[in-house]
Structure formats: structure tokens, C-alpha cells
CSV table of C-alpha atoms and ligand atoms in Angstrom, one decimal:
chain,number,residue,atom,x,y,z
A,1,MET,CA,112.3,65.7,92.5
A,2,LYS,CA,111.0,69.2,93.3
A,3,ALA,CA,107.6,68.3,91.8
A,4,VAL,CA,107.4,65.1,93.8
A,5,LEU,CA,108.3,66.9,96.9
A,6,SER,CA,105.7,69.6,96.5
A,7,LEU,CA,103.1,66.9,95.7
A,8,LEU,CA,104.0,65.2,98.9
A,9,ILE,CA,103.7,68.4,100.9
A,10,CYS,CA,100.3,69.1,99.3
A,11,VAL,CA,99.0,65.7,100.1
A,12,THR,CA,100.3,66.0,103.7
A,13,VAL,CA,98.8,69.4,104.1
A,14,THR,CA,95.4,68.2,102.7
A,15,VAL,CA,95.4,65.2,105.0
A,16,PHE,CA,96.1,67.3,108.0
A,17,ALA,CA,93.6,69.9,106.9
A,18,VAL,CA,90.9,67.3,106.5
A,19,PHE,CA,91.5,66.0,110.0
A,20,GLY,CA,91.7,69.5,111.3
A,21,VAL,CA,95.2,68.9,112.7
A,22,CYS,CA,96.8,71.5,110.7
A,23,GLN,CA,95.9,74.9,112.0
A,24,GLY,CA,97.9,77.0,109.7
A,25,GLY,CA,97.4,77.4,106.0
A,26,ASP,CA,97.4,79.8,103.2
A,27,LEU,CA,95.4,83.0,102.6
A,28,THR,CA,92.9,82.7,99.8
A,29,LYS,CA,91.0,84.9,97.4
A,30,ASN,CA,87.7,86.1,98.7
A,31,PHE,CA,87.8,84.1,102.0
A,32,TYR,CA,84.5,85.5,103.2
A,33,LYS,CA,82.6,84.6,100.0
A,34,ASN,CA,80.2,82.3,101.9
A,35,SER,CA,80.5,83.5,105.5
A,36,CYS,CA,80.1,87.2,104.8
A,37,PRO,CA,79.6,87.8,101.0
A,38,LEU,CA,79.4,91.6,101.3
A,39,ALA,CA,82.6,91.9,103.5
A,40,GLU,CA,84.9,93.3,100.9
A,41,GLU,CA,82.3,95.6,99.4
A,42,ILE,CA,81.5,97.0,102.9
A,43,VAL,CA,85.2,97.6,103.6
A,44,GLN,CA,85.6,99.4,100.3
A,45,ASN,CA,82.5,101.5,100.7
A,46,VAL,CA,83.3,102.6,104.2
A,47,THR,CA,87.0,103.2,103.3
A,48,TRP,CA,86.1,105.2,100.2
A,49,MET,CA,83.5,107.3,102.2
A,50,HIS,CA,86.2,108.3,104.7
A,51,THR,CA,88.9,108.8,102.1
A,52,SER,CA,86.7,111.2,100.1
A,53,THR,CA,86.7,113.6,103.1
A,54,ASN,CA,90.2,112.6,104.5
A,55,PRO,CA,92.8,112.6,101.7
A,56,VAL,CA,95.6,111.6,104.1
A,57,LEU,CA,93.9,108.3,104.9
A,58,PRO,CA,95.7,106.3,102.1
A,59,ALA,CA,99.1,107.1,103.5
A,60,LYS,CA,98.0,106.4,107.0
A,61,PHE,CA,96.5,103.0,106.2
A,62,LEU,CA,99.3,101.9,103.9
A,63,ARG,CA,101.9,102.6,106.6
A,64,MET,CA,99.7,101.1,109.3
A,65,HIS,CA,99.5,97.8,107.4
A,66,PHE,CA,103.2,97.8,106.9
A,67,HIS,CA,103.8,98.3,110.6
A,68,ASP,CA,101.3,95.6,111.5
A,69,CYS,CA,103.0,93.1,109.2
A,70,PHE,CA,106.5,93.8,110.4
A,71,VAL,CA,105.7,93.2,114.0
A,72,ARG,CA,104.4,89.7,114.8
A,73,GLY,CA,103.0,89.3,111.3
A,74,CYS,CA,99.9,90.7,109.8
A,75,GLU,CA,97.6,90.0,112.8
A,76,ALA,CA,96.3,93.5,113.8
A,77,SER,CA,98.6,93.9,116.8
A,78,ILE,CA,99.0,97.5,115.6
A,79,LEU,CA,95.3,98.1,116.3
A,80,LEU,CA,95.4,97.1,120.0
A,81,ASN,CA,95.2,99.6,122.8
A,82,SER,CA,97.7,99.6,125.6
A,83,THR,CA,96.5,97.9,128.8
A,84,ALA,CA,97.3,98.5,132.4
A,85,ASN,CA,99.9,95.8,132.1
A,86,SER,CA,101.5,96.6,128.8
A,87,THR,CA,102.3,99.4,126.4
A,88,ALA,CA,101.1,98.5,122.9
A,89,GLU,CA,102.8,99.0,119.5
A,90,LYS,CA,100.4,101.9,118.9
A,91,ASP,CA,102.2,103.8,121.6
A,92,ALA,CA,105.8,103.1,120.4
A,93,ILE,CA,107.9,105.9,119.0
A,94,PRO,CA,107.8,104.7,115.4
A,95,ASN,CA,104.0,105.1,115.4
A,96,LEU,CA,104.3,108.8,115.6
A,97,SER,CA,101.6,110.2,113.4
A,98,LEU,CA,99.7,107.0,112.7
A,99,THR,CA,96.0,107.9,112.6
A,100,GLY,CA,92.8,106.4,111.2
A,101,PHE,CA,92.1,103.9,114.0
A,102,ASP,CA,88.6,105.4,114.3
A,103,VAL,CA,87.9,104.6,110.7
A,104,ILE,CA,89.0,100.9,111.2
A,105,ASP,CA,86.6,100.9,114.2
A,106,ASP,CA,83.8,102.2,111.9
A,107,ILE,CA,84.4,99.5,109.3
A,108,LYS,CA,84.5,96.8,111.9
A,109,ALA,CA,81.2,98.1,113.5
A,110,GLN,CA,79.5,97.9,110.1
A,111,LEU,CA,80.8,94.4,109.5
A,112,GLU,CA,79.7,93.3,112.9
A,113,THR,CA,76.1,94.3,112.2
A,114,LYS,CA,76.1,92.2,109.0
A,115,CYS,CA,78.1,89.2,110.1
A,116,PRO,CA,79.2,89.3,113.7
A,117,GLY,CA,82.5,87.7,114.7
A,118,VAL,CA,83.4,86.7,111.1
A,119,VAL,CA,85.8,89.3,109.6
A,120,SER,CA,89.2,89.7,111.2
A,121,CYS,CA,90.7,93.1,112.0
A,122,ALA,CA,93.9,92.0,110.2
A,123,ASP,CA,92.0,91.4,107.0
A,124,ILE,CA,90.1,94.7,107.4
A,125,LEU,CA,93.4,96.5,107.6
A,126,ALA,CA,94.9,94.8,104.6
A,127,LEU,CA,91.8,95.5,102.5
A,128,ALA,CA,91.4,99.1,103.8
A,129,ALA,CA,95.0,99.9,102.9
A,130,ARG,CA,94.4,98.7,99.4
A,131,ASP,CA,91.0,100.4,99.1
A,132,ALA,CA,92.2,103.8,100.5
A,133,VAL,CA,95.2,103.9,98.1
A,134,SER,CA,92.9,102.7,95.2
A,135,PHE,CA,90.3,105.4,95.8
A,136,GLN,CA,91.9,107.8,93.3
A,137,PHE,CA,91.5,105.1,90.6
A,138,LYS,CA,88.0,104.1,91.6
A,139,LYS,CA,89.0,100.4,91.4
A,140,PRO,CA,91.3,98.2,93.4
A,141,ILE,CA,94.9,98.4,92.1
A,142,TRP,CA,96.2,95.2,93.8
A,143,GLU,CA,94.7,92.0,95.0
A,144,VAL,CA,94.4,91.2,98.7
A,145,LEU,CA,94.2,87.6,99.8
A,146,THR,CA,92.2,87.1,103.0
A,147,GLY,CA,91.7,84.6,105.8
A,148,ARG,CA,94.0,86.2,108.4
A,149,ARG,CA,93.1,85.9,112.1
A,150,ASP,CA,93.9,88.3,114.9
A,151,GLY,CA,96.6,88.1,117.4
A,152,THR,CA,96.3,88.8,121.1
A,153,VAL,CA,99.6,90.5,122.0
A,154,SER,CA,101.0,93.9,121.2
A,155,LEU,CA,104.2,95.2,122.6
A,156,ALA,CA,105.8,98.6,122.0
A,157,SER,CA,109.3,97.2,122.5
A,158,GLU,CA,108.7,94.8,119.5
A,159,ALA,CA,107.8,97.8,117.2
A,160,LEU,CA,111.1,99.4,118.0
A,161,ALA,CA,113.0,96.1,117.4
A,162,ASN,CA,111.2,95.1,114.2
A,163,LEU,CA,110.6,98.3,112.2
A,164,PRO,CA,113.4,99.6,110.0
A,165,SER,CA,114.6,103.0,111.0
A,166,PRO,CA,114.8,105.9,108.5
A,167,PHE,CA,118.5,106.2,109.5
A,168,SER,CA,119.2,102.7,108.3
A,169,ASN,CA,121.9,102.0,105.6
A,170,TYR,CA,121.4,99.5,102.8
A,171,THR,CA,122.8,96.5,104.7
A,172,THR,CA,120.5,97.0,107.7
A,173,LEU,CA,117.4,97.5,105.5
A,174,GLN,CA,118.2,94.4,103.5
A,175,GLN,CA,118.6,92.4,106.7
A,176,SER,CA,115.4,93.8,108.2
A,177,PHE,CA,113.4,92.8,105.1
A,178,ALA,CA,115.2,89.4,104.8
A,179,SER,CA,114.2,88.7,108.4
A,180,LYS,CA,110.6,89.0,107.2
A,181,GLY,CA,111.1,86.8,104.2
A,182,LEU,CA,111.3,89.7,101.8
A,183,ASN,CA,114.0,90.2,99.3
A,184,VAL,CA,115.9,93.2,97.9
A,185,GLN,CA,113.4,93.5,95.1
A,186,ASP,CA,110.6,93.8,97.7
A,187,LEU,CA,112.6,96.4,99.6
A,188,VAL,CA,113.0,98.6,96.5
A,189,VAL,CA,109.4,98.1,95.4
A,190,LEU,CA,107.7,98.6,98.8
A,191,SER,CA,109.8,101.7,99.5
A,192,GLY,CA,107.7,103.1,96.6
A,193,GLY,CA,105.0,103.4,99.3
A,194,HIS,CA,106.8,106.7,100.0
A,195,THR,CA,105.2,108.2,96.9
A,196,ILE,CA,102.4,109.2,99.3
A,197,GLY,CA,102.4,110.9,102.7
A,198,VAL,CA,104.6,113.0,104.8
A,199,GLY,CA,107.7,112.7,107.0
A,200,HIS,CA,108.6,114.7,110.1
A,201,CYS,CA,111.8,116.8,109.9
A,202,ASN,CA,113.4,115.1,112.9
A,203,PHE,CA,113.7,111.9,110.8
A,204,PHE,CA,116.0,113.5,108.3
A,205,SER,CA,117.2,116.9,109.5
A,206,ASN,CA,120.6,115.4,110.4
A,207,ARG,CA,121.1,115.2,106.7
A,208,LEU,CA,120.6,119.0,106.5
A,209,TYR,CA,122.4,120.2,109.5
A,210,ASN,CA,124.7,117.7,111.2
A,211,PHE,CA,125.4,114.7,109.1
A,212,THR,CA,128.7,113.5,110.5
A,213,GLY,CA,128.7,115.6,113.7
A,214,LYS,CA,130.5,118.5,112.1
A,215,GLY,CA,127.5,120.7,111.2
A,216,ASP,CA,127.6,119.3,107.7
A,217,GLN,CA,125.1,118.2,105.1
A,218,ASP,CA,124.7,114.7,103.6
A,219,PRO,CA,126.7,114.8,100.4
A,220,SER,CA,124.3,112.2,98.8
A,221,LEU,CA,121.4,114.6,99.1
A,222,ASN,CA,120.7,116.8,96.1
A,223,PRO,CA,122.0,120.3,97.3
A,224,THR,CA,119.2,122.2,95.6
A,225,TYR,CA,116.6,120.0,97.3
A,226,ALA,CA,118.5,120.3,100.6
A,227,ALA,CA,118.3,124.1,100.4
A,228,PHE,CA,114.5,123.8,100.0
A,229,LEU,CA,114.2,121.3,102.9
A,230,LYS,CA,116.1,123.8,105.1
A,231,THR,CA,113.3,126.3,104.5
A,232,GLN,CA,110.8,123.7,105.8
A,233,CYS,CA,112.9,122.3,108.7
A,234,LYS,CA,114.5,125.3,110.4
A,235,ASN,CA,116.8,123.4,112.8
A,236,LEU,CA,117.6,120.0,114.2
A,237,THR,CA,114.7,120.0,116.6
A,238,ASP,CA,112.0,121.3,114.2
A,239,THR,CA,109.2,118.8,114.0
A,240,SER,CA,107.3,120.1,111.0
A,241,THR,CA,106.3,117.7,108.2
A,242,VAL,CA,107.2,117.7,104.5
A,243,GLU,CA,105.8,115.8,101.6
A,244,MET,CA,107.9,112.7,100.8
A,245,ASP,CA,107.2,113.0,97.1
A,246,PRO,CA,107.0,116.8,96.6
A,247,HIS,CA,104.0,118.1,94.7
A,248,SER,CA,102.5,114.6,94.3
A,249,SER,CA,102.3,113.3,97.9
A,250,ARG,CA,98.6,112.5,97.6
A,251,ASN,CA,99.0,110.8,94.3
A,252,PHE,CA,99.9,107.1,94.3
A,253,ASP,CA,102.3,106.9,91.3
A,254,ALA,CA,105.8,106.0,90.2
A,255,HIS,CA,107.2,109.4,90.9
A,256,TYR,CA,109.0,108.3,94.0
A,257,TYR,CA,111.6,106.6,91.7
A,258,VAL,CA,111.9,109.7,89.7
A,259,ILE,CA,112.9,111.9,92.7
A,260,LEU,CA,115.0,109.0,94.1
A,261,LYS,CA,117.2,109.1,91.0
A,262,GLN,CA,117.6,112.8,91.4
A,263,HIS,CA,118.9,112.2,94.9
A,264,GLU,CA,115.8,113.6,96.5
A,265,GLY,CA,114.8,110.6,98.6
A,266,LEU,CA,113.8,112.1,101.9
A,267,PHE,CA,115.3,109.6,104.4
A,268,GLN,CA,118.7,108.0,104.5
A,269,SER,CA,116.8,104.7,104.1
A,270,ASP,CA,115.5,106.0,100.8
A,271,ALA,CA,118.9,107.3,99.6
A,272,ALA,CA,120.4,103.9,100.7
A,273,LEU,CA,118.6,102.2,97.8
A,274,LEU,CA,121.0,104.1,95.5
A,275,THR,CA,124.1,102.9,97.3
A,276,ASN,CA,123.8,99.4,95.8
A,277,THR,CA,124.6,100.2,92.1
A,278,GLY,CA,123.2,96.8,91.1
A,279,LEU,CA,119.7,98.1,91.8
A,280,GLY,CA,119.9,100.9,89.3
A,281,LYS,CA,118.2,98.9,86.6
A,282,LEU,CA,115.3,98.0,88.8
A,283,ILE,CA,114.9,101.6,90.0
A,284,ASN,CA,114.8,102.7,86.3
A,285,GLN,CA,112.1,100.1,85.5
A,286,LEU,CA,110.0,101.2,88.4
A,287,THR,CA,109.7,104.8,87.1
A,288,ASN,CA,107.2,103.2,84.7
A,289,GLN,CA,103.8,103.3,86.3
A,290,ASN,CA,102.5,100.0,85.0
A,291,THR,CA,105.6,98.2,86.1
A,292,PHE,CA,105.5,99.8,89.5
A,293,PHE,CA,101.9,99.0,90.1
A,294,SER,CA,102.2,95.3,89.1
A,295,GLU,CA,105.4,94.9,91.1
A,296,PHE,CA,103.9,96.7,94.1
A,297,GLY,CA,100.9,94.3,94.0
A,298,MET,CA,103.2,91.3,94.1
A,299,SER,CA,105.3,92.6,96.9
A,300,MET,CA,102.3,93.7,98.9
A,301,GLU,CA,100.9,90.1,98.6
A,302,LYS,CA,104.2,88.9,100.1
A,303,MET,CA,104.2,91.5,102.8
A,304,GLY,CA,100.5,90.8,103.6
A,305,ALA,CA,101.3,87.2,104.2
A,306,ILE,CA,104.1,87.7,106.8
A,307,GLY,CA,103.4,85.6,109.9
A,308,VAL,CA,99.7,85.3,109.3
A,309,ARG,CA,97.5,83.2,111.6
A,310,THR,CA,94.9,81.1,109.7
A,311,GLY,CA,92.6,78.2,110.4
A,312,THR,CA,92.0,78.1,114.1
A,313,LEU,CA,94.9,80.1,115.3
A,314,GLY,CA,94.3,83.5,116.9
A,315,GLU,CA,90.8,84.9,117.1
A,316,ILE,CA,88.4,87.1,115.4
A,317,ARG,CA,88.3,90.2,117.5
A,318,LYS,CA,84.9,91.8,118.2
A,319,LYS,CA,86.5,95.2,118.5
A,320,CYS,CA,89.8,95.9,116.8
A,321,SER,CA,91.3,97.9,119.7
A,322,VAL,CA,90.9,95.1,122.4
A,323,ILE,CA,91.3,91.4,122.5
A,324,ASN,CA,88.1,89.4,123.1
B,401,HEM,C1,112.2,100.5,103.9
B,401,HEM,C2,112.0,100.8,105.2
B,401,HEM,C3,111.1,101.9,105.6
B,401,HEM,C4,111.5,102.9,106.5
B,401,HEM,C5,112.8,103.1,107.2
B,401,HEM,C6,110.3,103.8,106.6
B,401,HEM,C7,110.3,104.9,107.4
B,401,HEM,C8,109.3,105.9,107.4
B,401,HEM,C9,109.2,107.1,108.2
B,401,HEM,C10,110.3,107.5,109.2
B,401,HEM,C11,108.1,107.7,107.8
B,401,HEM,C12,107.7,109.1,108.4
B,401,HEM,C13,106.8,109.0,109.5
B,401,HEM,C14,106.5,110.4,110.1
B,401,HEM,O1,107.4,111.2,110.1
B,401,HEM,O2,105.3,110.6,110.5
B,401,HEM,C15,107.4,107.0,106.9
B,401,HEM,C16,106.2,107.3,106.3
B,401,HEM,C17,105.5,106.5,105.5
B,401,HEM,N1,105.8,105.2,105.1
B,401,HEM,FE1,107.6,104.3,105.4
B,401,HEM,N2,109.3,103.3,105.8
B,401,HEM,C18,109.8,102.2,105.2
B,401,HEM,C19,109.0,101.4,104.4
B,401,HEM,C20,107.7,101.6,104.1
B,401,HEM,C21,106.8,100.6,103.5
B,401,HEM,C22,107.3,99.2,103.1
B,401,HEM,C23,105.6,101.2,103.3
B,401,HEM,C24,104.4,100.6,102.7
B,401,HEM,C25,104.4,99.8,101.7
B,401,HEM,C26,105.7,102.5,103.8
B,401,HEM,C27,104.7,103.5,103.8
B,401,HEM,C28,104.8,104.7,104.3
B,401,HEM,C29,103.8,105.8,104.1
B,401,HEM,C30,102.6,105.7,103.3
B,401,HEM,C31,104.2,106.9,104.9
B,401,HEM,C32,103.5,108.2,105.0
B,401,HEM,C33,102.7,108.2,106.3
B,401,HEM,C34,102.0,109.5,106.6
B,401,HEM,O3,101.8,110.3,105.7
B,401,HEM,O4,101.6,109.7,107.7
B,401,HEM,N3,107.0,102.7,104.3
B,401,HEM,N4,108.1,105.8,106.6
B,402,NAG,C1,78.5,100.1,98.2
B,402,NAG,O1,78.4,101.3,97.5
B,402,NAG,C2,77.8,101.1,96.2
B,402,NAG,C3,77.9,102.4,95.5
B,402,NAG,O2,77.5,103.5,96.3
B,402,NAG,C4,76.3,100.7,96.4
B,402,NAG,O3,75.7,100.5,95.2
B,402,NAG,C5,76.3,99.4,97.2
B,402,NAG,O4,75.0,99.0,97.6
B,402,NAG,C6,77.1,99.5,98.5
B,402,NAG,N1,77.3,98.2,99.1
B,402,NAG,C7,77.1,98.0,100.4
B,402,NAG,C8,77.2,96.6,100.9
B,402,NAG,O5,76.8,98.9,101.2
B,403,NAG,C1,91.2,102.4,122.4
B,403,NAG,O1,91.8,103.7,122.5
B,403,NAG,C2,91.1,104.7,121.7
B,403,NAG,C3,92.0,106.0,121.8
B,403,NAG,O2,92.4,106.2,123.1
B,403,NAG,C4,89.7,104.9,122.3
B,403,NAG,O3,89.0,105.9,121.5
B,403,NAG,C5,89.0,103.6,122.1
B,403,NAG,O4,87.7,103.7,122.7
B,403,NAG,C6,89.8,102.5,122.9
B,403,NAG,N1,89.1,101.2,122.6
B,403,NAG,C7,88.4,100.6,123.6
B,403,NAG,C8,87.7,99.3,123.2
B,403,NAG,O5,88.4,101.0,124.7
B,404,NAG,C1,97.6,92.0,133.9
B,404,NAG,O1,98.5,91.1,134.5
B,404,NAG,C2,97.9,90.2,135.4
B,404,NAG,C3,98.9,89.4,136.1
B,404,NAG,O2,99.9,88.9,135.2
B,404,NAG,C4,96.8,89.4,134.7
B,404,NAG,O3,96.1,88.6,135.7
B,404,NAG,C5,95.8,90.3,134.1
B,404,NAG,O4,94.8,89.6,133.4
B,404,NAG,C6,96.4,91.3,133.2
B,404,NAG,N1,95.5,92.3,132.8
B,404,NAG,C7,95.4,92.7,131.5
B,404,NAG,C8,94.4,93.7,131.2
B,404,NAG,O5,96.1,92.3,130.6
B,405,NAG,C1,125.2,99.9,108.5
B,405,NAG,O1,124.7,100.2,109.8
B,405,NAG,C2,125.0,99.2,110.7
B,405,NAG,C3,124.2,99.5,112.0
B,405,NAG,O2,124.3,100.9,112.3
B,405,NAG,C4,126.5,99.3,111.0
B,405,NAG,O3,126.9,98.3,111.9
B,405,NAG,C5,127.2,98.9,109.6
B,405,NAG,O4,128.6,99.1,109.8
B,405,NAG,C6,126.7,99.9,108.6
B,405,NAG,N1,127.2,99.4,107.3
B,405,NAG,C7,127.8,100.2,106.4
B,405,NAG,C8,128.3,99.5,105.1
B,405,NAG,O5,128.0,101.4,106.6
B,406,NAG,C1,126.4,117.8,115.9
B,406,NAG,O1,126.8,116.5,116.2
B,406,NAG,C2,127.9,116.5,117.1
B,406,NAG,C3,128.3,115.1,117.3
B,406,NAG,O2,127.2,114.3,117.6
B,406,NAG,C4,127.4,117.2,118.4
B,406,NAG,O3,128.5,117.2,119.4
B,406,NAG,C5,126.9,118.6,118.1
B,406,NAG,O4,126.4,119.2,119.3
B,406,NAG,C6,125.8,118.6,117.1
B,406,NAG,N1,125.5,119.9,116.7
B,406,NAG,C7,124.3,120.4,116.9
B,406,NAG,C8,124.0,121.8,116.4
B,406,NAG,O5,123.4,119.8,117.5
B,407,NAG,C1,113.7,125.5,115.7
B,407,NAG,O1,112.7,125.8,114.7
B,407,NAG,C2,111.4,125.9,115.2
B,407,NAG,C3,110.5,126.1,114.1
B,407,NAG,O2,110.9,127.3,113.4
B,407,NAG,C4,111.3,126.9,116.3
B,407,NAG,O3,110.0,127.0,116.9
B,407,NAG,C5,112.3,126.6,117.4
B,407,NAG,O4,112.3,127.6,118.4
B,407,NAG,C6,113.7,126.4,116.9
B,407,NAG,N1,114.6,125.9,117.9
B,407,NAG,C7,115.8,126.3,118.1
B,407,NAG,C8,116.6,125.6,119.2
B,407,NAG,O5,116.3,127.2,117.4
B,408,NAG,C1,98.3,107.2,117.3
B,408,NAG,C2,99.0,106.9,118.5
B,408,NAG,O1,98.6,106.0,119.3
B,408,NAG,N1,100.2,107.5,118.7
B,408,NAG,C3,101.0,107.3,119.9
B,408,NAG,C4,102.4,107.0,119.5
B,408,NAG,O2,103.2,106.9,120.6
B,408,NAG,C5,103.3,108.0,121.4
B,408,NAG,C6,104.3,107.8,122.5
B,408,NAG,O3,105.5,107.5,122.1
B,408,NAG,C7,101.9,108.4,122.0
B,408,NAG,O4,101.9,109.5,122.8
B,408,NAG,C8,100.9,108.5,120.8
B,408,NAG,O5,99.6,108.7,121.3
């Protein structure tokens, strides 16, 4: 029955595609093979060139891609500038510390000289996130499907409403991911993105100084680690940054799960993964680098497909920071 149903769906989709009625569709491997054969190579070269002199770029791009996908789908709304009429996602509070927009502009400019109006900003971001993270391995560590098109709307209020907060508990995180079609496995695996990059004290200092409003510490946080964090974040208003995966925050590896098990996850949202005891087995498995990398690739493919516009939907922006 299931097979018959999917055959029916396939036939329907094909018929619609042939007649150009169906505007949506799936992402594909190497979408620009004919229209811009060097596209993926150009993205990788320019990304690697910038990453070689800017070691924080992998963290910036990985988080930027996540923020893009969780708000209106992966359609580059995160790259749009605010206009006279509307404040863009870029200028919402959760964007604090996103950088690298100039690098995206550089990649786009080089693609526009080779194949004008062909490669979407949403695809550039998905590829650049993968390539920046992969720079340390000198080869791509997950596959990125392409064919996304760009959206035309970006609203700061939607960033606030759609991005999970670092103060979230497990239930809230699970709901947030479910609302994007991602399951609990994706939640645990993608949280492993916190193996690179930094977090600002104000996103977790309540765990050090005032967890329940009584000047107390979060009992689920490793006390030795908490003592260290207090030397980095002096008080509740300190806005310094600390590495999320201490001593290895520029190394994309499985170490996030090692510290997580030691109750050294930085945010409440990290610690929350331990509150569902059913996830212990998965967390243990993910401490193995090969397992983490292959699972991360699969979950990134799902995240990278959230709400994508394909076919004739959306547009191919000429500049990533403004709509055409
Ligand atoms: C599960 C829900 C998540 C929450 C609540 C969350 C929250 C945060 C917060 C608060 C920061 C610190 C920002 C700052 O202080 O500048 C951060 C950083 C980061 N997040 Fe997440 N995040 C989540 C999931 C993800 C996912 C799915 C990815 C990518 C796969 C990701 C990748 C990153 C990276 C790479 C950084 C470091 C950014 C930098 O160094 O500038 N996060 N996250
Ligand atoms: C990308 O970089 C490689 C290695 O430096 C070089 O051989 C290749 O020609 C570059 N490709 C493009 C499209 O610039
Ligand atoms: C978008 O904003 C950035 C930062 O303010 C600026 O450098 C860039 O030129 C703007 N883009 C356009 C197309 O005006
Ligand atoms: C601002 O809003 C007005 C009226 O809704 C519209 O005509 C105009 O095109 C908008 N401008 C921009 C830059 O979005
Ligand atoms: C999780 O957080 C939400 C929103 O703050 C709250 O309504 C809910 O009661 C919390 N759940 C648990 C189990 O603490
Ligand atoms: C700790 O939290 C309580 C309750 O929210 C608040 O009244 C108190 O002022 C906070 N303490 C500090 C040092 O901010
Ligand atoms: C909190 O710590 C920061 C960094 O050490 C310091 O600059 C600031 O004055 C402190 N604020 C308060 C209220 O103690
Ligand atoms: C990179 C970037 O655009 N950051 C903005 C994030 O939002 C704040 C306002 O909340 C802006 O001041 C930043 O410029």
C-alpha cells in the first residue's frame, strides 16, 4: 500500500513538474552542474581562503545557517539588511555576535562574475557552513544538497519567535525542533554544533549566580566547572565570552558529548539533553567521532531542507543583503 502510494505521488509530482505546475520540489545533488559548473568549487575556495585567516568563521557560518533555516526555512532571510520599513532577523537579539556577512558577499560577488543570477544566497550559506567547518579536514565532511531559492522577507520578530533560547528546558527544545520537522535525535546531534565557538556569559551566568532567584548555582552544573566559569564571568551582567567546548572550541569533533556527560554543557539548553534519561545511549554513541560525523551529516541534511523554496518560488538574489 505504502509503495503504491509513493508511486502515485511520484507520478503526480512528475506530471506536475513536466507541465511546470508544481513549483516546489526537492533539493538535489550538484544542482548547478550545468548552470554553473564551478559554483561549489568557488564557494569552497573563497570560504577556505577566508577561514585560513579567520579561525572563528566555521562557528559563525554554522550558527548562521542554523538561524537561517529555523526562521522561514533556509532561504537566506538571515542575510537581508533591515530596511526603512522593517527590522531584519540580522538585527534581532539572538543574532548577537553573528559575523561573516562580508565573506558571504565576497563569495556571491565571485559567483556573479562567473554565472550571474544563478546561485542562490541560501545555497551559498549552506555550502559555506559545510566548507568552513570542513576546512580543518581539507575535505567536505557532509554532503549539501542544492537548489534552494531566496526569500524576500526578513523580520526580527520572527527570529525571536522561532529560535530556541539557551534557557529552554527539554520539553521546549523538543517542541521547537518538532515544529521544524526535526526529531529528538536531530536535537541531540545538532546540539553537537556547540563543539565549536563561544557563548556570552549573559546566556548562562544565571546558572552561576542566581539560578532560582536565591543567589544560588545550578545544581546540574559540574561544581568544579562552575568555579572556573565564575572566573570568566564575574557577575550577572558580565558580557565576556567563553569557549563552549573548553580547549577544543576551534576543533570540530565529538568532544561536546564528552563534556556534556561531565555536566559541563554551557547552556541550560545543553544540560537539558541530560534530563531525558532515554537519550543517554545516543549521547554515549555520539562521543565516537565517526558516529557523530555521519549522524551530523544526516541531521544537517534535514535541517538544510527546512522550508526550502525550489523551482520557480522565491528569487535568486543579486546581492545577498538586499532583495532584487
Ligand atoms: C538546540 C538549541 C540551540 C540553542 C538554544 C542554541 C543557543 C546558542 C547560543 C545562546 C549561543 C551563543 C551565542 C553567543 O553568545 O554569541 C550559541 C552559539 C552557537 N551555536 Fe547554538 N544553539 C542551539 C542549536 C544550535 C545548532 C542546531 C547549531 C548548528 C548546527 C548551533 C551552532 C552554534 C555555534 C557554532 C555557536 C557558536 C557561535 C560563535 O562562536 O559565534 N547551535 N548557540
Ligand atoms: C580552487 O582552488 C584550487 C586549489 O588552490 C585551484 O586549483 C582551483 O583552480 C580553484 N578553483 C577555482 C574555480 O577558482
Ligand atoms: C547591508 O549592511 C551592511 C552592514 O551595515 C553593509 O556593509 C552592506 O553594504 C549593506 N548592503 C547593501 C546592499 O546595502
Ligand atoms: C515601505 O513600505 C511602503 C508602504 O507599505 C512600500 O511602498 C515601500 O516599498 C516599502 N519600502 C521598502 C524599502 O520596503
Ligand atoms: C519548560 O519550560 C516551559 C516554558 O518556560 C514551561 O512552561 C514548562 O513548565 C517547563 N517544563 C518543565 C518540565 O519544567
Ligand atoms: C536574583 O533573582 C531574584 C529573583 O528574580 C532577584 O530578586 C534578585 O535581585 C537577583 N539577584 C541579583 C544579584 O541580581
Ligand atoms: C561585572 O563584571 C564586569 C567585568 O569584570 C565589570 O566590568 C562590571 O563593573 C561588573 N558589574 C558589576 C555590577 O559589578
Ligand atoms: C551582526 C548584526 O547584524 N548584529 C546585530 C544584532 O542585533 C543588534 C540589535 O539587537 C544589532 O545592534 C547588531 O548590529
